[in-house]
Amino acid sequence: MPSLFSRKSAEPAAAPAPEPDEADVTAGRRQTLSKREQGKTTPKRVVAGRRVAEPPAANRREAAKKMRERQRAERLEAREGMANGDERFLLARDRGPERRLVRDIVDSRRTIGTFFFGTTFLVMLVGFNKNLNPSIYFAANALFGVMAVATAIDSFLISRTVKRLVKQRFPNSTEKLGRLYFYAIMRAISFRFIRNPKPQVKIGATV
């Protein structure tokens, strides 16, 4: 008869985990080594919109060349932006919606001030020539006076238009009207093809 105080038979021990096949381990090591030896790396995700870094210059001459090319591209971008009226590249005198409106007002009309410079140049040529008939001097001076008066009248009309449209479209503007008048007059007496920023509206367009 078995004893009541006898120990229970010990539970069967867990079976040991099978050792990995030596052939599989060797194959995995070879695969890892082959990737490292071939220089293969896991491709990384490219962040959208990030500028690709330029490769470093090989020497100082190449670095200086890249620097000059970069500066030339920046100057070209700034020149084109200024000509097209891009606010990022404009001078302080040309910035602001009020001054853009003033430019459009001047560029949408033919101004007498552009002919004033031509008349002034003609009068100077006549004055340098001492062998001309005195009547020619008188006619040249009379023409100069007429053009000066016409330019003054045209400048007054432009200033009145600037005042009306600026007060109508920008009632809370802090720009001084006197500065806008001067800005408009200086643009009106310059030739259209040398104005900067370039005209963005055609002659006769409604502003």
PDB file of C-alpha atoms in Angstrom:
ATOM      1  CA  MET A   1       0.000   0.000   0.000  1.00  0.00           C
ATOM      2  CA  PRO A   2       1.495   3.310  -0.966  1.00  0.00           C
ATOM      3  CA  SER A   3       2.372   5.769   1.771  1.00  0.00           C
ATOM      4  CA  LEU A   4       0.235   8.825   2.267  1.00  0.00           C
ATOM      5  CA  PHE A   5       3.310  10.928   2.893  1.00  0.00           C
ATOM      6  CA  SER A   6       5.140   9.928  -0.259  1.00  0.00           C
ATOM      7  CA  ARG A   7       6.062  12.759  -2.613  1.00  0.00           C
ATOM      8  CA  LYS A   8       4.272  13.122  -5.814  1.00  0.00           C
ATOM      9  CA  SER A   9       6.164  12.166  -8.801  1.00  0.00           C
ATOM     10  CA  ALA A  10       7.922  15.103 -10.355  1.00  0.00           C
ATOM     11  CA  GLU A  11       6.357  16.654 -13.430  1.00  0.00           C
ATOM     12  CA  PRO A  12       8.043  15.825 -16.688  1.00  0.00           C
ATOM     13  CA  ALA A  13      10.616  18.455 -17.626  1.00  0.00           C
ATOM     14  CA  ALA A  14       9.907  20.668 -20.613  1.00  0.00           C
ATOM     15  CA  ALA A  15      11.475  19.526 -23.797  1.00  0.00           C
ATOM     16  CA  PRO A  16      14.519  21.636 -24.770  1.00  0.00           C
ATOM     17  CA  ALA A  17      14.061  24.036 -27.702  1.00  0.00           C
ATOM     18  CA  PRO A  18      15.467  22.694 -30.892  1.00  0.00           C
ATOM     19  CA  GLU A  19      18.711  24.300 -31.822  1.00  0.00           C
ATOM     20  CA  PRO A  20      18.697  26.267 -35.075  1.00  0.00           C
ATOM     21  CA  ASP A  21      19.985  24.467 -37.993  1.00  0.00           C
ATOM     22  CA  GLU A  22      23.595  25.370 -38.556  1.00  0.00           C
ATOM     23  CA  ALA A  23      22.985  25.649 -42.287  1.00  0.00           C
ATOM     24  CA  ASP A  24      20.235  28.296 -41.772  1.00  0.00           C
ATOM     25  CA  VAL A  25      22.465  30.381 -39.481  1.00  0.00           C
ATOM     26  CA  THR A  26      25.288  30.271 -41.972  1.00  0.00           C
ATOM     27  CA  ALA A  27      22.953  31.304 -44.818  1.00  0.00           C
ATOM     28  CA  GLY A  28      21.630  34.300 -42.821  1.00  0.00           C
ATOM     29  CA  ARG A  29      25.163  35.485 -42.024  1.00  0.00           C
ATOM     30  CA  ARG A  30      26.163  35.225 -45.644  1.00  0.00           C
ATOM     31  CA  GLN A  31      23.132  37.244 -46.723  1.00  0.00           C
ATOM     32  CA  THR A  32      23.896  40.037 -44.198  1.00  0.00           C
ATOM     33  CA  LEU A  33      27.536  40.137 -45.155  1.00  0.00           C
ATOM     34  CA  SER A  34      26.715  40.261 -48.841  1.00  0.00           C
ATOM     35  CA  LYS A  35      24.532  43.357 -48.333  1.00  0.00           C
ATOM     36  CA  ARG A  36      27.268  45.126 -46.390  1.00  0.00           C
ATOM     37  CA  GLU A  37      29.965  44.130 -48.837  1.00  0.00           C
ATOM     38  CA  GLN A  38      27.919  45.358 -51.801  1.00  0.00           C
ATOM     39  CA  GLY A  39      27.233  48.663 -50.053  1.00  0.00           C
ATOM     40  CA  LYS A  40      23.455  48.298 -50.215  1.00  0.00           C
ATOM     41  CA  THR A  41      21.517  50.351 -47.682  1.00  0.00           C
ATOM     42  CA  THR A  42      17.841  50.585 -46.951  1.00  0.00           C
ATOM     43  CA  PRO A  43      16.391  53.467 -48.992  1.00  0.00           C
ATOM     44  CA  LYS A  44      15.172  56.349 -46.843  1.00  0.00           C
ATOM     45  CA  ARG A  45      11.958  58.234 -47.434  1.00  0.00           C
ATOM     46  CA  VAL A  46      12.490  61.574 -49.177  1.00  0.00           C
ATOM     47  CA  VAL A  47      10.782  64.471 -47.496  1.00  0.00           C
ATOM     48  CA  ALA A  48       8.569  66.304 -49.972  1.00  0.00           C
ATOM     49  CA  GLY A  49       9.679  69.835 -50.829  1.00  0.00           C
ATOM     50  CA  ARG A  50      13.150  69.511 -49.315  1.00  0.00           C
ATOM     51  CA  ARG A  51      15.939  70.867 -51.487  1.00  0.00           C
ATOM     52  CA  VAL A  52      18.430  68.243 -52.537  1.00  0.00           C
ATOM     53  CA  ALA A  53      21.798  68.987 -51.001  1.00  0.00           C
ATOM     54  CA  GLU A  54      24.474  69.851 -53.532  1.00  0.00           C
ATOM     55  CA  PRO A  55      27.584  67.721 -53.534  1.00  0.00           C
ATOM     56  CA  PRO A  56      30.539  69.439 -51.871  1.00  0.00           C
ATOM     57  CA  ALA A  57      33.004  71.205 -54.123  1.00  0.00           C
ATOM     58  CA  ALA A  58      36.176  69.351 -54.946  1.00  0.00           C
ATOM     59  CA  ASN A  59      38.420  72.406 -54.486  1.00  0.00           C
ATOM     60  CA  ARG A  60      38.352  76.147 -53.854  1.00  0.00           C
ATOM     61  CA  ARG A  61      38.114  77.040 -57.509  1.00  0.00           C
ATOM     62  CA  GLU A  62      35.016  74.916 -57.991  1.00  0.00           C
ATOM     63  CA  ALA A  63      33.499  76.318 -54.780  1.00  0.00           C
ATOM     64  CA  ALA A  64      34.096  79.885 -55.977  1.00  0.00           C
ATOM     65  CA  LYS A  65      32.546  79.047 -59.347  1.00  0.00           C
ATOM     66  CA  LYS A  66      29.425  77.642 -57.701  1.00  0.00           C
ATOM     67  CA  MET A  67      29.194  80.708 -55.496  1.00  0.00           C
ATOM     68  CA  ARG A  68      29.367  83.046 -58.508  1.00  0.00           C
ATOM     69  CA  GLU A  69      26.719  81.034 -60.348  1.00  0.00           C
ATOM     70  CA  ARG A  70      24.437  81.139 -57.308  1.00  0.00           C
ATOM     71  CA  GLN A  71      24.885  84.894 -56.900  1.00  0.00           C
ATOM     72  CA  ARG A  72      24.256  85.445 -60.620  1.00  0.00           C
ATOM     73  CA  ALA A  73      21.039  83.434 -60.428  1.00  0.00           C
ATOM     74  CA  GLU A  74      19.899  85.385 -57.367  1.00  0.00           C
ATOM     75  CA  ARG A  75      20.599  88.729 -59.070  1.00  0.00           C
ATOM     76  CA  LEU A  76      18.700  87.625 -62.170  1.00  0.00           C
ATOM     77  CA  GLU A  77      15.751  86.514 -60.066  1.00  0.00           C
ATOM     78  CA  ALA A  78      15.757  89.822 -58.180  1.00  0.00           C
ATOM     79  CA  ARG A  79      15.945  91.843 -61.411  1.00  0.00           C
ATOM     80  CA  GLU A  80      13.064  89.949 -62.991  1.00  0.00           C
ATOM     81  CA  GLY A  81      11.016  90.161 -59.807  1.00  0.00           C
ATOM     82  CA  MET A  82      11.557  93.916 -59.597  1.00  0.00           C
ATOM     83  CA  ALA A  83      10.619  94.423 -63.232  1.00  0.00           C
ATOM     84  CA  ASN A  84       7.424  92.388 -62.780  1.00  0.00           C
ATOM     85  CA  GLY A  85       6.398  94.216 -59.623  1.00  0.00           C
ATOM     86  CA  ASP A  86       7.024  91.384 -57.163  1.00  0.00           C
ATOM     87  CA  GLU A  87       6.788  92.906 -53.673  1.00  0.00           C
ATOM     88  CA  ARG A  88       9.649  90.715 -52.408  1.00  0.00           C
ATOM     89  CA  PHE A  89      12.169  92.409 -54.708  1.00  0.00           C
ATOM     90  CA  LEU A  90      10.857  95.981 -54.938  1.00  0.00           C
ATOM     91  CA  LEU A  91      12.612  98.964 -53.434  1.00  0.00           C
ATOM     92  CA  ALA A  92      11.019 100.647 -50.445  1.00  0.00           C
ATOM     93  CA  ARG A  93       9.761 103.505 -52.650  1.00  0.00           C
ATOM     94  CA  ASP A  94       7.780 101.064 -54.850  1.00  0.00           C
ATOM     95  CA  ARG A  95       6.198  98.837 -52.194  1.00  0.00           C
ATOM     96  CA  GLY A  96       2.599  98.890 -51.122  1.00  0.00           C
ATOM     97  CA  PRO A  97      -0.793  98.586 -52.815  1.00  0.00           C
ATOM     98  CA  GLU A  98      -1.173 102.362 -53.003  1.00  0.00           C
ATOM     99  CA  ARG A  99       1.971 102.776 -55.080  1.00  0.00           C
ATOM    100  CA  ARG A 100       0.980  99.863 -57.298  1.00  0.00           C
ATOM    101  CA  LEU A 101      -2.281 101.697 -57.950  1.00  0.00           C
ATOM    102  CA  VAL A 102      -0.380 104.908 -58.712  1.00  0.00           C
ATOM    103  CA  ARG A 103       1.796 103.068 -61.227  1.00  0.00           C
ATOM    104  CA  ASP A 104      -1.271 101.638 -62.954  1.00  0.00           C
ATOM    105  CA  ILE A 105      -2.884 105.086 -63.113  1.00  0.00           C
ATOM    106  CA  VAL A 106       0.180 106.589 -64.799  1.00  0.00           C
ATOM    107  CA  ASP A 107       0.835 103.629 -67.092  1.00  0.00           C
ATOM    108  CA  SER A 108      -2.758 103.503 -68.347  1.00  0.00           C
ATOM    109  CA  ARG A 109      -2.523 106.920 -70.012  1.00  0.00           C
ATOM    110  CA  ARG A 110      -0.302 108.889 -72.343  1.00  0.00           C
ATOM    111  CA  THR A 111       1.520 111.589 -70.417  1.00  0.00           C
ATOM    112  CA  ILE A 112       2.848 114.853 -71.774  1.00  0.00           C
ATOM    113  CA  GLY A 113       5.825 114.642 -69.471  1.00  0.00           C
ATOM    114  CA  THR A 114       7.421 112.003 -71.690  1.00  0.00           C
ATOM    115  CA  PHE A 115       7.568 114.587 -74.521  1.00  0.00           C
ATOM    116  CA  PHE A 116       8.890 117.278 -72.182  1.00  0.00           C
ATOM    117  CA  PHE A 117      12.334 115.649 -72.045  1.00  0.00           C
ATOM    118  CA  GLY A 118      12.478 115.481 -75.845  1.00  0.00           C
ATOM    119  CA  THR A 119      11.603 119.161 -76.082  1.00  0.00           C
ATOM    120  CA  THR A 120      14.239 120.036 -73.485  1.00  0.00           C
ATOM    121  CA  PHE A 121      16.880 118.126 -75.432  1.00  0.00           C
ATOM    122  CA  LEU A 122      15.888 119.959 -78.644  1.00  0.00           C
ATOM    123  CA  VAL A 123      16.120 123.357 -76.952  1.00  0.00           C
ATOM    124  CA  MET A 124      19.582 122.500 -75.641  1.00  0.00           C
ATOM    125  CA  LEU A 125      20.775 121.583 -79.157  1.00  0.00           C
ATOM    126  CA  VAL A 126      19.464 124.861 -80.509  1.00  0.00           C
ATOM    127  CA  GLY A 127      21.124 126.807 -77.722  1.00  0.00           C
ATOM    128  CA  PHE A 128      24.534 125.260 -78.424  1.00  0.00           C
ATOM    129  CA  ASN A 129      24.422 126.348 -82.063  1.00  0.00           C
ATOM    130  CA  LYS A 130      25.307 130.038 -82.277  1.00  0.00           C
ATOM    131  CA  ASN A 131      24.911 130.350 -86.039  1.00  0.00           C
ATOM    132  CA  LEU A 132      21.125 129.877 -86.215  1.00  0.00           C
ATOM    133  CA  ASN A 133      18.563 132.571 -86.929  1.00  0.00           C
ATOM    134  CA  PRO A 134      17.338 134.362 -83.781  1.00  0.00           C
ATOM    135  CA  SER A 135      13.765 133.434 -84.698  1.00  0.00           C
ATOM    136  CA  ILE A 136      14.686 129.763 -84.230  1.00  0.00           C
ATOM    137  CA  TYR A 137      15.837 130.488 -80.697  1.00  0.00           C
ATOM    138  CA  PHE A 138      12.581 132.259 -79.995  1.00  0.00           C
ATOM    139  CA  ALA A 139      10.525 129.357 -81.379  1.00  0.00           C
ATOM    140  CA  ALA A 140      12.509 126.801 -79.389  1.00  0.00           C
ATOM    141  CA  ASN A 141      12.086 128.756 -76.163  1.00  0.00           C
ATOM    142  CA  ALA A 142       8.371 129.240 -76.844  1.00  0.00           C
ATOM    143  CA  LEU A 143       7.971 125.498 -77.444  1.00  0.00           C
ATOM    144  CA  PHE A 144       9.791 124.777 -74.211  1.00  0.00           C
ATOM    145  CA  GLY A 145       7.458 127.108 -72.303  1.00  0.00           C
ATOM    146  CA  VAL A 146       4.352 125.543 -73.811  1.00  0.00           C
ATOM    147  CA  MET A 147       5.551 122.035 -72.964  1.00  0.00           C
ATOM    148  CA  ALA A 148       6.407 123.071 -69.409  1.00  0.00           C
ATOM    149  CA  VAL A 149       2.910 124.481 -68.862  1.00  0.00           C
ATOM    150  CA  ALA A 150       1.295 121.411 -70.466  1.00  0.00           C
ATOM    151  CA  THR A 151       3.359 119.102 -68.268  1.00  0.00           C
ATOM    152  CA  ALA A 152       2.313 121.014 -65.171  1.00  0.00           C
ATOM    153  CA  ILE A 153      -1.360 120.764 -66.137  1.00  0.00           C
ATOM    154  CA  ASP A 154      -1.030 117.061 -66.897  1.00  0.00           C
ATOM    155  CA  SER A 155       0.722 116.480 -63.566  1.00  0.00           C
ATOM    156  CA  PHE A 156      -2.144 118.253 -61.783  1.00  0.00           C
ATOM    157  CA  LEU A 157      -4.713 116.030 -63.497  1.00  0.00           C
ATOM    158  CA  ILE A 158      -2.752 112.880 -62.627  1.00  0.00           C
ATOM    159  CA  SER A 159      -2.455 113.963 -59.004  1.00  0.00           C
ATOM    160  CA  ARG A 160      -6.197 114.605 -58.819  1.00  0.00           C
ATOM    161  CA  THR A 161      -6.910 111.119 -60.187  1.00  0.00           C
ATOM    162  CA  VAL A 162      -4.462 109.595 -57.712  1.00  0.00           C
ATOM    163  CA  LYS A 163      -6.151 111.359 -54.811  1.00  0.00           C
ATOM    164  CA  ARG A 164      -9.641 110.244 -55.866  1.00  0.00           C
ATOM    165  CA  LEU A 165      -8.790 106.579 -56.435  1.00  0.00           C
ATOM    166  CA  VAL A 166      -6.551 106.196 -53.380  1.00  0.00           C
ATOM    167  CA  LYS A 167      -9.229 107.643 -51.079  1.00  0.00           C
ATOM    168  CA  GLN A 168     -11.852 105.474 -52.746  1.00  0.00           C
ATOM    169  CA  ARG A 169      -9.981 102.144 -52.613  1.00  0.00           C
ATOM    170  CA  PHE A 170      -7.783 102.660 -49.548  1.00  0.00           C
ATOM    171  CA  PRO A 171      -9.783 104.845 -47.148  1.00  0.00           C
ATOM    172  CA  ASN A 172      -7.643 103.767 -44.187  1.00  0.00           C
ATOM    173  CA  SER A 173      -4.300 104.248 -45.941  1.00  0.00           C
ATOM    174  CA  THR A 174      -1.491 105.879 -43.981  1.00  0.00           C
ATOM    175  CA  GLU A 175       0.407 106.935 -47.125  1.00  0.00           C
ATOM    176  CA  LYS A 176       0.866 110.678 -47.474  1.00  0.00           C
ATOM    177  CA  LEU A 177      -0.781 112.020 -50.617  1.00  0.00           C
ATOM    178  CA  GLY A 178       2.083 114.427 -51.285  1.00  0.00           C
ATOM    179  CA  ARG A 179       4.517 111.537 -51.635  1.00  0.00           C
ATOM    180  CA  LEU A 180       2.121 109.685 -53.921  1.00  0.00           C
ATOM    181  CA  TYR A 181       1.760 112.804 -56.092  1.00  0.00           C
ATOM    182  CA  PHE A 182       5.534 113.120 -56.408  1.00  0.00           C
ATOM    183  CA  TYR A 183       5.849 109.385 -57.149  1.00  0.00           C
ATOM    184  CA  ALA A 184       3.223 109.662 -59.890  1.00  0.00           C
ATOM    185  CA  ILE A 185       4.751 112.777 -61.475  1.00  0.00           C
ATOM    186  CA  MET A 186       8.268 111.326 -61.557  1.00  0.00           C
ATOM    187  CA  ARG A 187       6.947 108.201 -63.256  1.00  0.00           C
ATOM    188  CA  ALA A 188       4.827 110.238 -65.676  1.00  0.00           C
ATOM    189  CA  ILE A 189       7.762 112.298 -66.976  1.00  0.00           C
ATOM    190  CA  SER A 190       9.929 109.237 -67.653  1.00  0.00           C
ATOM    191  CA  PHE A 191       9.763 107.280 -70.874  1.00  0.00           C
ATOM    192  CA  ARG A 192       7.507 104.240 -70.733  1.00  0.00           C
ATOM    193  CA  PHE A 193      10.192 101.759 -71.820  1.00  0.00           C
ATOM    194  CA  ILE A 194      12.577 102.747 -69.013  1.00  0.00           C
ATOM    195  CA  ARG A 195      10.045 102.700 -66.167  1.00  0.00           C
ATOM    196  CA  ASN A 196      10.847 100.294 -63.383  1.00  0.00           C
ATOM    197  CA  PRO A 197       8.840  98.322 -62.361  1.00  0.00           C
ATOM    198  CA  LYS A 198       7.600  97.734 -65.885  1.00  0.00           C
ATOM    199  CA  PRO A 199       4.051  98.826 -66.757  1.00  0.00           C
ATOM    200  CA  GLN A 200       1.544  96.091 -65.927  1.00  0.00           C
ATOM    201  CA  VAL A 201      -1.388  97.683 -67.771  1.00  0.00           C
ATOM    202  CA  LYS A 202      -1.822  98.834 -71.357  1.00  0.00           C
ATOM    203  CA  ILE A 203      -2.506 102.402 -72.426  1.00  0.00           C
ATOM    204  CA  GLY A 204      -6.243 103.067 -72.281  1.00  0.00           C
ATOM    205  CA  ALA A 205      -6.947 100.268 -69.778  1.00  0.00           C
ATOM    206  CA  THR A 206      -9.449 100.921 -67.005  1.00  0.00           C
ATOM    207  CA  VAL A 207      -7.779 101.084 -63.608  1.00  0.00           C
TER     208      VAL A 207
END
